[in-house]
Amino acid sequence: MANSSHDVVTIDELLNACSGYIQKQSNKDLIIKAYNFGREMHEGQFRKSGEPYINHPLHVALILASLHVGPKTIAAGILHDVLEDTDVTFDELAELFDHEIATLVDGVTKLTQLKLTNKSDMMVHNHQKIFVGMSKDVRVIIIKLADRLHNMRTLGAMPYEKQVRIANETIEVYTPVAHRLGMYKVKSELEDLSFRYLKPEMYYQIVELLDQKKVEREENISRMTDEIAEMLEEHKIKYDITGRAKNIYSIYKKMAKRNKKFNEIYDLLAIRIIVDSELECYGTLGLIHAKWRPLPGRFKDYIAMPKPNMYQSLHTTVIGPNGQTFEVQIRTREMDQIAENGVASHWAYKENKKITSKEEQEEIVDKLSWFKSMVEIEQEEIDAKEYMDTIKMDVFNANVYVFTPAGDVIDLPKGATPIDFAYRIHTEVGHKMVGAIVNGQMVPLNYEMHTGDVCEIKTNKQSYGPSEDWLKIVKTHAAVSKIKQYFSKQRKVENIDIGKDLLMKEIRTQGKAVDEVLSRENVQKVYKDHHYSSLEEIYHAIGSKAFTAKQMYNKLMRIEEELTDELIEKKINKNQPIRRQKSENGIIVEGIDNILIAIANCCKPIPGDEIVGYISKGQGIKVHRKDCPNINSLDRLIDVEWDFDFSDKKYHADIRVKGLEREGALMDIIKMISITNTNVSAVSSNTADDILTVTATLTVADAHELLKVVDNLKKVKHIHSVERIIK
Ligand code: MN
């Protein structure tokens, strides 16, 4: 490179670097326009090393030009930081340039915002997947790699901590991605730069050792190349031959992996021969093997069996003059391009290639599916099981990657919704969700998640759980089974609660003690008659309407159903409770009479809710639900309970219903409420971002009735959540 990485590059130098393959004025104009816009936008911004910011994107564009990418990719490379670092918006960029360029810049910005520092190997592998999966266009990755390469070249200006963090991220995520894209040159430079910051002592030791042996090595190489050249000329094969320096990091890896000392690494002497045709590759190999003895097990034919990243070449190691071992690579010019720049060479821009944007799009998709199905196999041996596991893990097609607000990644199948996301976080988060915010915007629960979305789940402890619509919306099996589980369990628990309440009420009506009715003897008899094994089954039988509470009471007490005087009297005087004086609100405070009792307006408890009394100053007892967040002191609380005999009092309950906006939704909600003869005393609704929210105050007898209303509401089409509100 003519420039050191901090040197200020000019637009002319960039155009000059492209001049080998970009000559059309319109293409040059696009690059100039991107430059002028970028410079203007980054005006007044400086890099850590002190030079004007625009210098960085220009260097990135220079790297891109060396890969022979097209003018749009170069323009996007110049603009790659404007969305992140300036006020420019996507729309402005699309307007000023075009949608394609704006999308490329947007893709790079998303990769930049990814948090890729992590601990476990699994996460590292995931990050590689995410990195690739997030970039719908290979060009995004190529730009991002160029960006990282320049940042690594200028990493010296950063504080130590940042150097280590970035170098780690580079070696864990960027170099494997460069490897799988076959971008060998970028990969090995990134490796060496990272290595330099991560293990400086080791790095400089190897550099020094290489320097010491440099003269000797070069002599050996030139002697070998001379002999090869002579031989190829004799056989009239046109060739290019280079002595190749292995990158420092790969020497280190070899030393570490084989536990060898530097001078035991025998393929430091490496030669590359480039010929015109595949046939000549094999011909050259034959000549070399005929002259120098090959080391067994070191010959590899990557021409017949290309690597997954398209790499093709013949490899052999031979014992040359003076008993030195040489690693020899033989390949065609085209193979060499692919070996150096991988996928980027595939994208090499040809100005006169006439294709429409649709064709180009198809080509992108085509390349991409190759790219997606590509599996990661390291150069090293890899066993069959591992190979299969890798393939299984690489399901780019099927997955979207969604982020929690904390930056954790959740991978979901395509088409997944915030509900799937919520259940992946935690079952309870799923059960209690009442809304989702994606990228700062409230979305309906059937929203289709996209890779890169940041999703926050809104939950409410007072939510009545999943609605039936959810089963039609979710895409993951896990969510389906958890929702189904919820419904069956919920039904059971509810029925047990309801049954228990009804039986207790019956026992009280009969004026009996609970212990007496549910004596061991009584209970055992019922167990035996009905094959029950627990009290819960007795309650469930009542709650699920198998028996009435009265019937069960009679079974327990072994009395045939008969009308007692008391019962007759009660039936006649339905509204005049016979047992004792009632409090006005249907609430009993143990041991206290004639005290002012009021139902708290914030949580509005109804019979069936767990309640507690709060002794207010001068205003008697306020009855709250036990889970009301407004009770914050414990010392003024008093036990209160519902008086279940009190049957004509009605209570208010506030609920919030959310779902998709659609014609007639509000009417359906009100209709569903009225099925249970429940009155609505207040209702309001609003719609935002396609989400309908209805708030209603219902007048109900007890929690049982409210639950029935809620169950009905959850059956309304496109209703996604019902929650009780505490003000
Ligand atoms: Mn950048």
XYZ file of C-alpha atoms and ligand atoms in Angstrom:
728
model
C 0.000 0.000 0.000
C 1.220 3.400 -0.940
C -0.437 4.948 2.062
C 0.122 4.207 5.671
C -3.200 3.812 7.391
C -3.218 7.198 9.059
C -2.198 9.050 5.935
C -4.757 11.328 4.465
C -6.176 9.862 1.289
C -7.617 12.065 -1.417
C -10.550 11.323 -3.655
C -8.135 11.330 -6.607
C -6.121 8.537 -5.059
C -9.294 6.550 -4.597
C -10.415 7.126 -8.191
C -6.967 6.183 -9.312
C -7.154 2.937 -7.346
C -10.442 2.127 -9.101
C -9.272 3.212 -12.537
C -8.224 -0.300 -13.498
C -11.822 -1.448 -13.601
C -14.058 1.603 -13.228
C -13.883 3.964 -16.176
C -17.434 5.108 -16.865
C -17.991 8.728 -15.926
C -21.362 7.972 -14.300
C -19.678 5.468 -11.974
C -16.882 7.863 -11.113
C -19.475 10.579 -10.486
C -21.281 8.334 -8.025
C -18.074 7.789 -6.048
C -17.309 11.522 -6.090
C -20.839 12.328 -4.965
C -20.567 9.875 -2.066
C -17.244 11.406 -1.122
C -18.564 14.987 -1.176
C -21.608 14.038 0.862
C -19.625 11.986 3.361
C -17.044 14.714 3.826
C -19.738 17.286 4.422
C -21.547 15.059 6.915
C -18.428 14.112 8.867
C -17.209 17.724 8.820
C -15.808 18.631 12.228
C -15.426 14.989 13.312
C -11.979 13.612 13.981
C -10.547 10.186 14.612
C -8.722 9.280 17.820
C -5.460 9.639 15.950
C -6.331 13.238 15.072
C -6.984 13.201 11.346
C -10.351 14.268 9.846
C -12.938 11.499 10.132
C -13.580 11.208 6.370
C -10.121 9.706 6.087
C -11.381 6.479 7.634
C -14.217 5.829 5.160
C -11.856 6.736 2.317
C -9.363 4.121 3.486
C -12.219 1.620 3.705
C -13.134 2.498 0.117
C -9.509 1.969 -0.923
C -9.526 -1.509 0.589
C -12.797 -2.189 -1.236
C -11.301 -0.960 -4.499
C -8.426 -3.425 -4.071
C -11.108 -6.128 -4.010
C -12.583 -4.774 -7.257
C -16.059 -4.288 -5.881
C -18.613 -2.240 -7.824
C -19.133 1.533 -7.636
C -22.235 1.238 -5.446
C -20.352 -0.828 -2.901
C -17.530 1.715 -2.950
C -20.032 4.524 -2.460
C -21.619 2.601 0.426
C -18.121 2.075 1.845
C -17.519 5.833 1.836
C -20.919 6.394 3.453
C -20.725 3.458 5.862
C -20.630 5.544 9.038
C -23.071 8.349 8.199
C -26.160 6.633 9.605
C -24.346 5.784 12.807
C -22.392 8.970 13.355
C -24.300 11.812 11.703
C -27.877 13.063 11.484
C -28.524 11.536 8.082
C -31.503 9.183 7.927
C -32.078 6.085 5.832
C -34.725 7.871 3.789
C -32.463 10.809 3.029
C -29.757 8.439 1.907
C -32.187 6.489 -0.276
C -33.454 9.738 -1.754
C -30.058 11.249 -2.400
C -28.437 8.041 -3.674
C -30.669 5.023 -4.050
C -32.383 2.360 -2.016
C -29.668 -0.179 -2.676
C -26.887 2.018 -1.351
C -28.964 3.077 1.649
C -29.688 -0.587 2.409
C -26.008 -1.476 2.249
C -25.124 1.347 4.646
C -27.987 0.354 6.925
C -26.765 -3.249 6.971
C -23.240 -2.170 7.923
C -24.677 0.075 10.657
C -26.635 -2.843 12.124
C -23.504 -4.981 12.230
C -21.654 -2.123 13.876
C -24.289 -1.914 16.580
C -24.134 -5.630 17.332
C -22.613 -6.471 20.670
C -20.251 -9.284 19.816
C -18.089 -9.604 22.854
C -18.666 -12.836 24.634
C -17.646 -15.612 26.849
C -18.596 -19.096 25.802
C -17.600 -20.937 22.638
C -21.239 -21.431 21.829
C -21.815 -17.703 21.875
C -18.809 -17.154 19.639
C -20.217 -19.604 17.147
C -23.582 -17.912 17.436
C -22.002 -14.563 16.794
C -20.473 -15.814 13.587
C -23.896 -17.089 12.568
C -25.602 -13.873 13.530
C -22.999 -11.793 11.783
C -23.575 -13.651 8.558
C -27.300 -14.176 9.071
C -27.915 -10.511 9.687
C -26.336 -9.391 6.484
C -28.812 -10.254 3.821
C -26.287 -9.107 1.259
C -22.715 -10.399 1.077
C -21.565 -6.916 0.151
C -22.530 -5.727 3.634
C -20.042 -8.184 5.122
C -17.370 -7.233 2.640
C -17.761 -3.551 3.594
C -17.793 -4.424 7.281
C -14.631 -6.500 6.929
C -12.920 -3.612 5.126
C -14.086 -1.279 7.901
C -12.687 -3.608 10.548
C -9.446 -4.026 8.635
C -8.812 -0.298 8.611
C -9.813 0.005 12.264
C -7.367 -2.774 13.109
C -4.616 -1.079 11.132
C -5.166 2.069 13.191
C -5.888 0.365 16.507
C -2.712 1.811 18.039
C -4.541 5.078 18.677
C -7.021 3.364 21.004
C -6.688 2.824 24.756
C -5.295 -0.569 25.771
C -8.590 -2.017 26.992
C -10.315 -1.220 23.736
C -7.437 -2.653 21.738
C -7.827 -5.986 23.506
C -11.583 -6.030 23.223
C -11.573 -5.226 19.520
C -8.715 -7.610 18.763
C -10.575 -10.399 20.563
C -13.748 -9.713 18.671
C -11.802 -9.645 15.433
C -10.175 -13.019 15.995
C -13.376 -14.629 17.268
C -15.874 -13.307 14.775
C -14.339 -11.424 11.875
C -11.510 -13.737 10.857
C -13.692 -16.882 10.796
C -16.196 -14.995 8.670
C -13.424 -13.819 6.322
C -12.226 -17.422 6.212
C -15.595 -18.825 5.292
C -15.900 -16.220 2.583
C -12.484 -17.316 1.331
C -11.050 -13.824 1.752
C -7.625 -15.085 2.630
C -5.748 -11.800 2.317
C -8.126 -9.913 4.575
C -8.272 -12.845 6.962
C -4.545 -13.191 7.436
C -3.985 -9.478 7.875
C -6.768 -9.325 10.471
C -5.253 -12.329 12.241
C -1.785 -10.848 12.392
C -3.061 -7.481 13.592
C -5.198 -9.073 16.315
C -2.371 -11.355 17.352
C -0.094 -8.348 17.708
C -2.439 -6.789 20.288
C -3.460 -9.979 22.058
C -0.039 -11.629 22.447
C 2.485 -8.892 21.686
C 5.483 -10.767 23.122
C 4.820 -13.866 21.079
C 4.096 -11.794 18.022
C 7.338 -9.850 18.108
C 9.318 -12.970 18.953
C 8.103 -14.667 15.778
C 8.686 -11.521 13.742
C 12.226 -11.397 15.029
C 12.854 -15.084 14.318
C 11.523 -14.614 10.808
C 13.848 -11.641 10.364
C 16.885 -13.546 11.590
C 16.339 -16.318 9.081
C 15.235 -14.011 6.361
C 18.414 -14.018 4.290
C 18.854 -17.751 4.574
C 15.220 -18.342 3.761
C 15.269 -16.083 0.743
C 18.363 -17.776 -0.605
C 16.727 -21.162 -0.283
C 13.567 -19.975 -1.930
C 15.248 -18.307 -4.841
C 17.339 -21.403 -5.497
C 14.211 -23.540 -5.536
C 12.235 -21.131 -7.709
C 15.090 -20.957 -10.189
C 15.081 -24.711 -10.554
C 11.308 -24.846 -10.963
C 11.399 -22.024 -13.516
C 13.994 -23.791 -15.567
C 11.999 -26.997 -15.510
C 8.723 -25.312 -16.549
C 10.398 -23.403 -19.378
C 11.824 -26.648 -20.625
C 8.296 -28.043 -20.814
C 6.912 -24.829 -22.321
C 4.516 -24.108 -19.486
C 3.827 -20.420 -18.931
C 4.006 -19.630 -15.238
C 4.247 -17.061 -12.485
C 6.141 -18.056 -9.409
C 6.337 -16.421 -6.002
C 7.934 -17.224 -2.704
C 5.209 -16.804 -0.170
C 5.493 -15.646 3.413
C 3.187 -17.438 5.786
C 1.307 -15.119 8.047
C 2.604 -14.761 11.551
C -0.514 -15.949 13.289
C -0.620 -19.189 11.309
C 2.993 -19.889 12.287
C 2.022 -19.309 15.897
C -0.999 -21.589 15.581
C 1.180 -24.331 14.112
C 3.692 -23.958 16.902
C 0.977 -24.025 19.523
C -1.023 -26.829 17.980
C 1.853 -29.198 17.291
C 3.775 -28.018 20.310
C 6.787 -27.291 18.117
C 9.558 -24.779 18.282
C 9.911 -22.169 15.594
C 12.704 -23.919 13.678
C 10.720 -27.146 13.656
C 7.994 -25.621 11.526
C 9.098 -26.944 8.182
C 6.761 -25.333 5.695
C 7.980 -21.802 6.289
C 9.446 -22.129 2.855
C 6.471 -21.831 0.626
C 6.228 -21.421 -3.109
C 3.247 -20.609 -5.252
C 3.103 -21.456 -8.940
C 0.423 -19.940 -11.122
C -0.223 -21.481 -14.530
C -2.814 -21.019 -17.268
C -5.005 -24.093 -17.049
C -6.181 -26.810 -14.734
C -4.409 -29.369 -16.887
C -1.132 -27.488 -16.483
C -1.632 -27.543 -12.716
C -1.567 -31.326 -12.716
C 1.259 -31.342 -15.283
C 3.341 -29.066 -13.077
C 2.620 -31.209 -10.045
C 3.813 -34.301 -11.920
C 7.064 -32.588 -12.862
C 7.696 -31.466 -9.317
C 6.984 -34.885 -7.819
C 9.237 -36.459 -10.416
C 12.108 -34.229 -9.416
C 11.697 -33.892 -5.630
C 10.463 -36.453 -3.195
C 7.014 -35.546 -1.815
C 6.331 -35.941 1.912
C 3.708 -38.643 2.378
C 0.267 -37.481 3.412
C 0.897 -33.881 2.485
C -0.589 -33.854 -1.006
C -4.027 -32.323 -1.270
C -6.131 -31.893 -4.387
C -8.432 -28.956 -3.754
C -9.029 -28.597 -7.492
C -11.019 -31.798 -7.736
C -12.398 -31.224 -4.246
C -12.761 -27.487 -3.648
C -13.126 -26.260 -0.080
C -16.576 -25.028 0.911
C -15.351 -21.461 0.576
C -14.586 -22.130 -3.119
C -10.840 -22.391 -2.574
C -9.101 -24.403 -5.287
C -5.439 -25.312 -5.513
C -3.012 -28.242 -5.435
C -0.908 -28.518 -2.294
C 2.169 -30.613 -1.831
C 5.240 -30.608 0.345
C 8.519 -31.787 -1.150
C 12.085 -32.161 0.022
C 14.064 -29.693 -2.043
C 17.762 -28.993 -2.506
C 19.824 -29.320 0.716
C 17.081 -31.399 2.309
C 14.847 -28.355 2.911
C 11.121 -28.930 2.896
C 9.009 -26.694 0.672
C 5.290 -26.245 0.643
C 4.202 -25.848 -2.959
C 0.843 -24.526 -4.133
C -0.146 -24.840 -7.777
C -3.214 -23.131 -9.207
C -4.605 -21.108 -12.114
C -4.875 -17.329 -12.105
C -8.603 -17.474 -11.537
C -8.176 -19.894 -8.657
C -5.592 -17.540 -7.221
C -8.024 -14.636 -7.323
C -10.575 -16.699 -5.441
C -7.938 -17.924 -3.000
C -6.898 -14.371 -2.206
C -10.208 -12.569 -2.156
C -12.761 -15.341 -2.007
C -16.350 -14.269 -2.425
C -15.205 -10.742 -3.183
C -13.538 -11.936 -6.357
C -16.803 -13.529 -7.306
C -18.357 -10.143 -7.024
C -15.613 -8.430 -8.961
C -17.257 -5.661 -10.879
C -17.336 -5.713 -14.665
C -18.479 -2.437 -16.158
C -19.668 -3.789 -19.451
C -21.576 -6.692 -18.025
C -25.081 -5.647 -19.026
C -27.553 -6.874 -16.483
C -30.800 -5.423 -15.273
C -31.336 -4.704 -11.623
C -33.733 -7.647 -11.495
C -31.108 -9.977 -12.882
C -28.628 -8.548 -10.460
C -31.061 -9.224 -7.645
C -31.472 -12.798 -8.814
C -27.747 -13.176 -8.951
C -27.506 -11.884 -5.421
C -30.087 -14.397 -4.252
C -28.280 -17.116 -6.138
C -24.924 -16.287 -4.621
C -26.538 -15.882 -1.282
C -28.059 -19.327 -1.232
C -24.672 -20.722 -2.038
C -23.368 -18.534 0.712
C -26.036 -19.591 3.136
C -25.677 -23.294 2.552
C -21.976 -23.009 2.952
C -20.804 -24.716 6.078
C -17.914 -23.776 8.180
C -15.136 -26.275 8.005
C -11.743 -25.354 9.248
C -8.725 -26.315 7.190
C -7.916 -28.800 9.924
C -9.348 -32.286 10.023
C -12.876 -32.457 11.299
C -14.738 -35.643 12.075
C -18.033 -36.647 10.577
C -20.123 -36.074 13.674
C -18.721 -32.634 14.217
C -19.362 -31.913 10.587
C -23.006 -32.909 10.894
C -23.406 -30.853 14.053
C -22.010 -27.864 12.258
C -24.450 -28.306 9.433
C -27.294 -28.682 11.858
C -26.329 -25.514 13.628
C -26.047 -23.612 10.402
C -29.646 -23.007 9.661
C -29.330 -19.528 8.300
C -32.406 -19.840 6.169
C -34.747 -20.718 8.931
C -33.685 -18.273 11.566
C -34.157 -14.723 12.651
C -32.088 -13.205 15.417
C -33.869 -10.911 17.816
C -32.317 -8.979 20.631
C -33.448 -8.334 24.182
C -33.018 -4.740 25.376
C -29.934 -6.001 27.240
C -28.401 -7.128 23.939
C -28.867 -10.873 24.344
C -29.695 -12.739 21.201
C -32.654 -15.055 20.857
C -32.834 -17.080 17.677
C -36.278 -17.888 16.417
C -37.752 -19.564 13.372
C -38.800 -17.388 10.480
C -42.200 -15.792 11.006
C -41.920 -15.906 14.799
C -43.849 -13.331 16.836
C -43.220 -11.427 20.073
C -45.191 -14.192 21.820
C -42.621 -16.788 20.712
C -39.906 -14.423 21.840
C -41.549 -13.975 25.259
C -41.893 -17.727 25.826
C -38.265 -18.188 24.883
C -37.258 -15.761 27.611
C -39.380 -17.399 30.289
C -42.675 -19.252 30.496
C -44.058 -16.709 32.953
C -43.004 -13.820 30.720
C -45.085 -15.476 28.003
C -48.088 -16.097 30.230
C -48.123 -12.580 31.622
C -47.323 -10.609 28.475
C -49.721 -7.841 27.514
C -47.728 -6.114 24.801
C -44.473 -5.861 22.905
C -42.262 -2.971 21.923
C -40.068 -3.604 18.906
C -37.415 -1.052 18.010
C -39.147 1.470 20.263
C -42.569 0.978 18.662
C -45.564 -0.770 20.159
C -46.435 -3.687 17.858
C -49.369 -6.104 17.671
C -48.654 -9.534 19.109
C -48.864 -11.111 15.652
C -46.023 -8.902 14.423
C -43.471 -10.864 12.410
C -40.044 -10.502 13.942
C -37.048 -9.588 11.829
C -33.386 -10.172 12.359
C -31.904 -7.243 14.220
C -35.144 -6.298 15.969
C -34.794 -5.247 19.561
C -37.820 -6.547 21.416
C -39.077 -5.628 24.850
C -41.969 -7.588 26.339
C -44.500 -5.771 28.477
C -45.919 -7.960 31.204
C -48.561 -7.442 33.832
C -48.930 -9.671 36.875
C -52.659 -9.022 36.574
C -52.854 -10.430 33.073
C -55.346 -13.212 32.588
C -52.886 -15.164 30.512
C -52.829 -16.282 26.900
C -55.835 -15.821 24.651
C -56.995 -18.509 22.249
C -55.792 -16.425 19.319
C -52.228 -16.948 20.463
C -52.312 -20.568 19.362
C -53.014 -19.399 15.827
C -50.276 -16.780 15.941
C -47.231 -18.476 17.429
C -44.636 -20.270 15.309
C -42.584 -22.191 17.877
C -43.597 -25.581 19.220
C -42.373 -24.509 22.615
C -44.848 -21.624 22.754
C -47.732 -23.808 21.530
C -47.143 -26.430 24.178
C -46.693 -23.889 26.949
C -49.921 -22.119 26.014
C -51.829 -25.400 25.861
C -50.362 -26.417 29.178
C -51.462 -23.111 30.607
C -55.025 -23.576 29.448
C -55.438 -27.069 30.823
C -53.717 -26.269 34.092
C -55.508 -22.974 34.425
C -58.871 -24.552 33.922
C -58.103 -27.086 36.584
C -56.778 -24.588 39.124
C -59.678 -22.269 38.521
C -62.188 -25.033 38.959
C -60.546 -26.102 42.186
C -60.671 -22.531 43.497
C -64.230 -22.022 42.436
C -65.308 -25.381 43.860
C -63.600 -24.672 47.146
C -65.259 -21.278 47.472
C -68.648 -22.737 46.699
C -68.242 -25.552 49.200
C -67.050 -23.188 51.957
C -69.991 -20.939 51.277
C -72.310 -23.944 51.498
C -70.764 -25.063 54.787
C -71.214 -21.601 56.202
C -74.781 -21.461 54.972
C -75.422 -24.691 56.800
C -73.922 -23.131 59.913
C -71.411 -25.936 60.290
C -67.723 -25.948 61.022
C -65.415 -26.799 58.146
C -63.576 -29.415 60.218
C -66.785 -31.179 60.979
C -67.939 -31.389 57.369
C -64.533 -32.284 56.008
C -63.770 -34.780 58.724
C -61.483 -37.634 57.803
C -64.341 -40.095 57.901
C -66.613 -38.001 55.662
C -63.928 -37.315 53.157
C -62.808 -40.959 52.939
C -66.349 -42.017 52.192
C -66.575 -39.633 49.244
C -63.103 -40.664 48.022
C -64.220 -44.261 48.061
C -67.557 -43.647 46.346
C -66.088 -41.503 43.582
C -62.520 -42.780 43.270
C -61.076 -39.490 44.398
C -57.804 -39.241 46.209
C -57.621 -35.638 47.357
C -59.683 -32.736 48.592
C -58.755 -30.924 45.412
C -60.653 -33.494 43.427
C -63.709 -32.855 45.566
C -63.408 -29.122 44.934
C -62.755 -29.729 41.254
C -65.902 -31.810 40.982
C -67.902 -28.831 42.221
C -65.975 -26.246 40.205
C -66.372 -28.221 37.015
C -70.087 -28.532 37.778
C -70.068 -32.325 38.177
C -71.940 -31.711 41.433
C -73.395 -28.673 43.077
C -71.900 -27.551 46.362
C -75.098 -28.565 48.058
C -74.947 -32.072 46.559
C -71.368 -32.460 47.670
C -72.213 -31.188 51.120
C -74.933 -33.785 51.360
C -72.588 -36.515 50.188
C -70.045 -35.533 52.812
C -72.658 -35.306 55.543
C -74.391 -38.409 54.220
C -77.764 -36.777 54.102
C -80.336 -37.357 51.469
C -81.330 -34.101 49.872
C -84.247 -32.783 51.808
C -85.675 -29.407 52.503
C -84.938 -28.352 56.029
C -86.927 -25.591 57.663
C -83.922 -23.389 57.593
C -83.496 -23.926 53.885
C -87.104 -23.217 53.132
C -86.934 -20.054 55.137
C -83.805 -19.006 53.327
C -85.377 -19.676 49.980
C -88.380 -17.555 50.861
C -86.394 -14.681 52.283
C -83.710 -14.673 49.715
C -82.675 -11.137 50.353
C -82.790 -11.320 54.101
C -79.795 -13.272 55.243
C -80.614 -15.197 58.306
C -77.375 -15.911 60.000
C -75.965 -12.661 61.160
C -75.629 -9.000 60.493
C -73.808 -8.182 57.301
C -71.369 -5.437 56.633
C -72.434 -3.179 53.864
C -69.602 -4.175 51.554
C -69.847 -7.911 52.079
C -66.654 -7.885 54.074
C -66.125 -9.209 57.565
C -63.542 -7.788 59.911
C -62.915 -10.269 62.665
C -63.896 -8.935 66.065
C -64.846 -5.484 64.932
C -68.336 -4.210 64.405
C -69.602 -0.871 63.287
C -66.511 0.283 61.607
C -66.467 2.123 58.327
C -65.293 -0.256 55.633
C -64.654 0.910 52.096
C -63.347 -0.840 49.037
C -60.120 0.683 47.816
C -60.536 2.448 44.551
C -57.134 1.575 43.148
C -57.385 -2.209 42.970
C -61.145 -2.586 43.463
C -61.239 -6.052 45.045
C -64.152 -8.325 44.325
C -65.243 -11.450 46.216
C -62.790 -14.203 45.462
C -59.785 -11.888 45.453
C -57.404 -12.248 48.350
C -57.898 -9.149 50.418
C -56.411 -7.239 53.275
C -57.636 -4.248 55.284
C -55.675 -1.074 55.638
C -56.521 1.065 58.650
C -56.579 4.562 57.267
C -56.374 7.628 59.446
C -59.883 8.686 60.316
C -61.502 6.943 57.375
C -62.001 3.459 58.683
C -60.714 0.420 56.876
C -59.867 0.426 53.219
C -59.962 -3.023 51.707
C -57.288 -3.737 49.107
C -56.295 -6.788 47.145
C -53.349 -8.502 48.768
C -51.248 -7.935 45.659
C -52.117 -4.257 45.362
C -48.870 -2.327 44.952
C -50.381 0.612 46.806
C -50.084 -1.180 50.115
C -46.589 -0.278 51.085
C -46.643 -0.342 54.857
C -47.327 -3.507 56.734
C -48.046 -2.150 60.177
C -51.494 -0.707 59.529
C -52.900 -3.882 58.007
C -55.700 -5.945 59.426
C -57.197 -9.285 58.409
C -60.475 -9.035 56.554
C -62.479 -11.638 54.702
C -65.301 -11.871 52.276
C -68.689 -12.653 53.642
C -69.801 -15.240 51.135
C -73.371 -15.125 52.248
C -73.646 -11.677 50.913
C -75.104 -12.312 47.519
C -76.719 -9.202 46.109
C -73.901 -6.731 46.300
C -72.194 -5.908 42.987
C -68.626 -4.764 42.603
C -66.632 -2.788 40.092
C -63.637 -4.262 38.331
C -61.427 -2.473 35.837
C -60.031 -4.433 32.945
C -57.966 -3.641 29.885
C -58.388 -5.613 26.673
C -55.872 -5.439 23.837
C -55.854 -6.846 20.369
C -55.670 -6.087 16.700
C -57.750 -3.224 15.423
C -60.498 -4.452 13.149
C -63.982 -3.490 12.118
C -66.527 -4.289 14.816
C -63.966 -5.318 17.435
C -65.376 -3.043 20.118
C -68.910 -4.271 19.468
C -67.772 -7.891 19.742
C -66.113 -7.159 23.044
C -69.233 -5.578 24.485
C -71.389 -8.396 23.166
C -69.158 -10.975 24.784
C -69.377 -9.167 28.105
C -73.141 -9.061 27.961
C -73.404 -12.835 27.436
C -72.824 -13.295 31.152
C -75.333 -10.508 31.892
C -72.502 -8.436 33.197
C -72.969 -4.697 33.144
C -70.403 -2.371 31.706
C -70.429 0.840 33.681
C -67.719 2.606 31.748
C -65.831 1.907 28.568
C -63.246 3.700 26.501
C -61.121 2.655 23.590
C -58.289 3.855 21.455
C -56.209 2.600 18.580
C -52.524 3.211 18.032
C -50.212 1.405 15.631
C -53.008 -1.018 14.700
C -53.458 -2.023 18.323
C -56.894 -1.619 19.832
C -56.989 -0.981 23.568
C -60.307 -1.099 25.389
C -60.601 -0.142 29.037
C -63.813 -1.103 30.787
C -65.278 -0.976 34.257
C -67.451 -4.032 34.789
C -70.053 -4.570 37.455
C -69.734 -8.124 38.727
C -70.802 -10.250 41.675
C -67.458 -11.914 42.233
C -64.202 -13.167 40.778
C -65.973 -16.157 39.351
C -68.180 -13.983 37.191
C -65.240 -11.828 36.168
C -63.343 -14.930 35.141
C -66.221 -16.042 32.968
C -66.235 -12.658 31.272
C -62.485 -12.835 30.756
C -62.702 -16.346 29.318
C -65.295 -15.153 26.849
C -63.234 -12.118 25.905
C -60.216 -14.273 25.258
C -62.249 -16.095 22.644
C -62.942 -12.929 20.650
C -61.078 -12.971 17.357
C -57.829 -10.988 17.408
C -58.042 -10.223 21.120
C -54.566 -10.820 22.493
C -54.640 -9.943 26.144
C -56.982 -9.216 29.000
C -55.655 -7.773 32.222
C -57.067 -6.429 35.406
C -55.934 -2.907 36.088
C -54.715 -1.492 39.340
C -54.620 2.267 39.266
Mn -16.216 2.672 10.289
